[in-house]
XYZ file of C-alpha atoms in Angstrom:
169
model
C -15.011 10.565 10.437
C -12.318 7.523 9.842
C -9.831 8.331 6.691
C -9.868 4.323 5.429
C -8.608 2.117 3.144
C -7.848 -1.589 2.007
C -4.337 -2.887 2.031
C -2.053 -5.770 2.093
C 0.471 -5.829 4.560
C 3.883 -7.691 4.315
C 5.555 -10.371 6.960
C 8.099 -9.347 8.663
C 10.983 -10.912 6.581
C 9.528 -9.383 3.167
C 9.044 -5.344 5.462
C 13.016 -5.879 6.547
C 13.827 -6.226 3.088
C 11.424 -3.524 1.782
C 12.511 -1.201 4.628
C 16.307 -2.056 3.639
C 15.237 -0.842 0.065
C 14.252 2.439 1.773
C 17.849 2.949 3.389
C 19.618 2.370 0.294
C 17.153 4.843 -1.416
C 17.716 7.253 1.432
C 21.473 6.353 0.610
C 21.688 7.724 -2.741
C 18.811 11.075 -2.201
C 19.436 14.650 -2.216
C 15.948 14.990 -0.690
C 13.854 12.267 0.646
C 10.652 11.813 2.832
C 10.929 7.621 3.461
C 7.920 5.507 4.274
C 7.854 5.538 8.011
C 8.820 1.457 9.046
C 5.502 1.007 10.818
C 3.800 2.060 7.585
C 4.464 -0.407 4.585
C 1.583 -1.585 2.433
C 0.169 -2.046 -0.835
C -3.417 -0.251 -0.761
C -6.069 -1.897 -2.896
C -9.071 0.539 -2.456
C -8.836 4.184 -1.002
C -11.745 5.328 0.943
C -11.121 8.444 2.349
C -13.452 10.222 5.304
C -16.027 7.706 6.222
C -18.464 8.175 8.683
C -18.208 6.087 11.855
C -21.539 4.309 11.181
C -20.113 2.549 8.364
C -17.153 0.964 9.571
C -18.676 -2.701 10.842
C -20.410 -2.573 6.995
C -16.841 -2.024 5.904
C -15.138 -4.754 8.215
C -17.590 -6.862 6.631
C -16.954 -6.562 2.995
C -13.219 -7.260 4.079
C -14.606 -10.523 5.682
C -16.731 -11.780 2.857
C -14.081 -11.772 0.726
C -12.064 -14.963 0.947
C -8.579 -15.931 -1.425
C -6.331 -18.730 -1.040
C -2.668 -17.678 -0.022
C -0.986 -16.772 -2.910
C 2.821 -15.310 -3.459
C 4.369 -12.679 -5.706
C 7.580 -10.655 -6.041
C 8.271 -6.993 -5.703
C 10.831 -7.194 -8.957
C 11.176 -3.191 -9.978
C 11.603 0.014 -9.247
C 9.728 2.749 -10.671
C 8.041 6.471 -9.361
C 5.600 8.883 -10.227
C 6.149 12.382 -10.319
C 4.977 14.390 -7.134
C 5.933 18.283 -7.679
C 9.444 19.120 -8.740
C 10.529 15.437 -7.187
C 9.729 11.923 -7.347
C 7.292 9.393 -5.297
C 9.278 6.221 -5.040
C 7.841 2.569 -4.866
C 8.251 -1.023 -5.513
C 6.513 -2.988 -7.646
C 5.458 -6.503 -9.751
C 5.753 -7.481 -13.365
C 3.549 -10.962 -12.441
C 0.554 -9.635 -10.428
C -2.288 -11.806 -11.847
C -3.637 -12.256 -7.866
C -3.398 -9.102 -6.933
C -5.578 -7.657 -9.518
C -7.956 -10.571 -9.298
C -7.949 -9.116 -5.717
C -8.540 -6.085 -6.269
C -11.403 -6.667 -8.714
C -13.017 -8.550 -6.231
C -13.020 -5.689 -3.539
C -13.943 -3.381 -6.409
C -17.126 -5.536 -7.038
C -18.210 -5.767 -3.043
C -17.469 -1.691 -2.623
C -20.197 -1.371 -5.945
C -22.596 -3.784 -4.646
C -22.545 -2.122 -1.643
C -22.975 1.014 -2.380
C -19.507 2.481 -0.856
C -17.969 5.387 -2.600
C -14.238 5.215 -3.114
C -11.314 6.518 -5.148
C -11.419 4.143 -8.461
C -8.699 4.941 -10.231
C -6.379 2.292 -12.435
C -5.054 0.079 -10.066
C -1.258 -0.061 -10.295
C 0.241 -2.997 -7.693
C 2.887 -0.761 -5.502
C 4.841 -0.286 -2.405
C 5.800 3.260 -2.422
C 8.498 3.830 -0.458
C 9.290 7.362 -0.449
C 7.860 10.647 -1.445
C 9.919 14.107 -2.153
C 12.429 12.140 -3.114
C 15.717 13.603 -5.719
C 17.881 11.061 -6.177
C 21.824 12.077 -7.205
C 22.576 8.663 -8.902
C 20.709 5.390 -9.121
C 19.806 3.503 -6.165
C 20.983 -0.060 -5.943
C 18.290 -2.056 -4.515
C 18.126 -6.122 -3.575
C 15.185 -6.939 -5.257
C 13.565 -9.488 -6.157
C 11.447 -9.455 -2.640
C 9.324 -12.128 -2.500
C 5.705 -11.446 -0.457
C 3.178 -13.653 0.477
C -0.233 -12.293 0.808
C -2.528 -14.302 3.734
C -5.262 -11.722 3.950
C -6.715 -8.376 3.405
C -6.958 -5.855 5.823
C -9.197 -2.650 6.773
C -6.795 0.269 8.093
C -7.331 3.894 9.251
C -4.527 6.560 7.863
C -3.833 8.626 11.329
C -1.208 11.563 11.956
C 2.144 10.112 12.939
C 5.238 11.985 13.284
C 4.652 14.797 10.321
C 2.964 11.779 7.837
C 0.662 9.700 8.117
C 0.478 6.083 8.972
C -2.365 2.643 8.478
C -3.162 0.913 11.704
C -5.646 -2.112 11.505
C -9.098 -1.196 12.224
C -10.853 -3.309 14.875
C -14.492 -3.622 15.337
């Protein structure tokens, strides 16, 4: 079994920045468990456990699905709860591609037949969990991303967290 899941992945100018974000954050935290460097992404569909079998099935799906190039900017801060602190991430006020995306990904995993976590899809970077800030972070932001493809990665154990590494057929 493969944990799995569909992401975007940032150049390297747009993860500096990102990753800068993260050392500001980590700045102004009481208590903070930062996205490790090697790790940034914006997941579009969440697998989970798949069996080996399906993986070329999956790789495919990621193949048929073709988008022209298109840019966007991480403009915001925001987090979620998680416990008695706070999951961190970036995220976009103008995200018309990436749910047009997403939709499309959506539509391949239904028509073939490949269960996954559907929940609301909510365009983000996080950037750390556990996190208790003691004062506002000041971030540079507006990061500006542009999104060439879609890619297939496997969540694996790295360093106490996890990490996505491209799957490869």
């Amino acid at each position: 079994m493969r944990r799995v899941y569909y992401a975007l992945t940032f150049n390297q100018e747009a993860t500096h920045k990102i990753i800068t974000n993260v050392n500001r954050l980590k700045e102004h935290a009481l208590q903070m468990k930062p996205i490790p460097e090697n790790s940034i992404h914006m997941t579009m569909a969440f697998l989970g456990e798949v069996e080996e079998s399906l993986i070329d099935e999956l790789l495919e799906i990621r193949d048929e699905i073709s988008f022209e190039p298109f840019c966007f900017n991480l403009d915001y801060l925001d987090s979620f709860p998680d416990r008695n602190s706070r999951l961190y991430y970036l995220s976009t006020t103008h995200a018309q591609e990436l749910y047009a995306l997403q939709s499309t990904l959506v539509q391949k995993l239904y028509q073939h037949k490949i269960a996954f976590h559907d929940k609301q899809f909510l365009p983000h970077v996080t950037l750390s969990r556990k996190t208790i800030l003691k004062e506002p972070a000041d971030l540079i932001l507006p990061i500006s991303c542009t999104i060439t493809s879609l890619e297939l990665l496997e969540s694996i154990p790295y360093k106490q967290t996890r990490i996505g590494i491209p799957v490869k057929k």
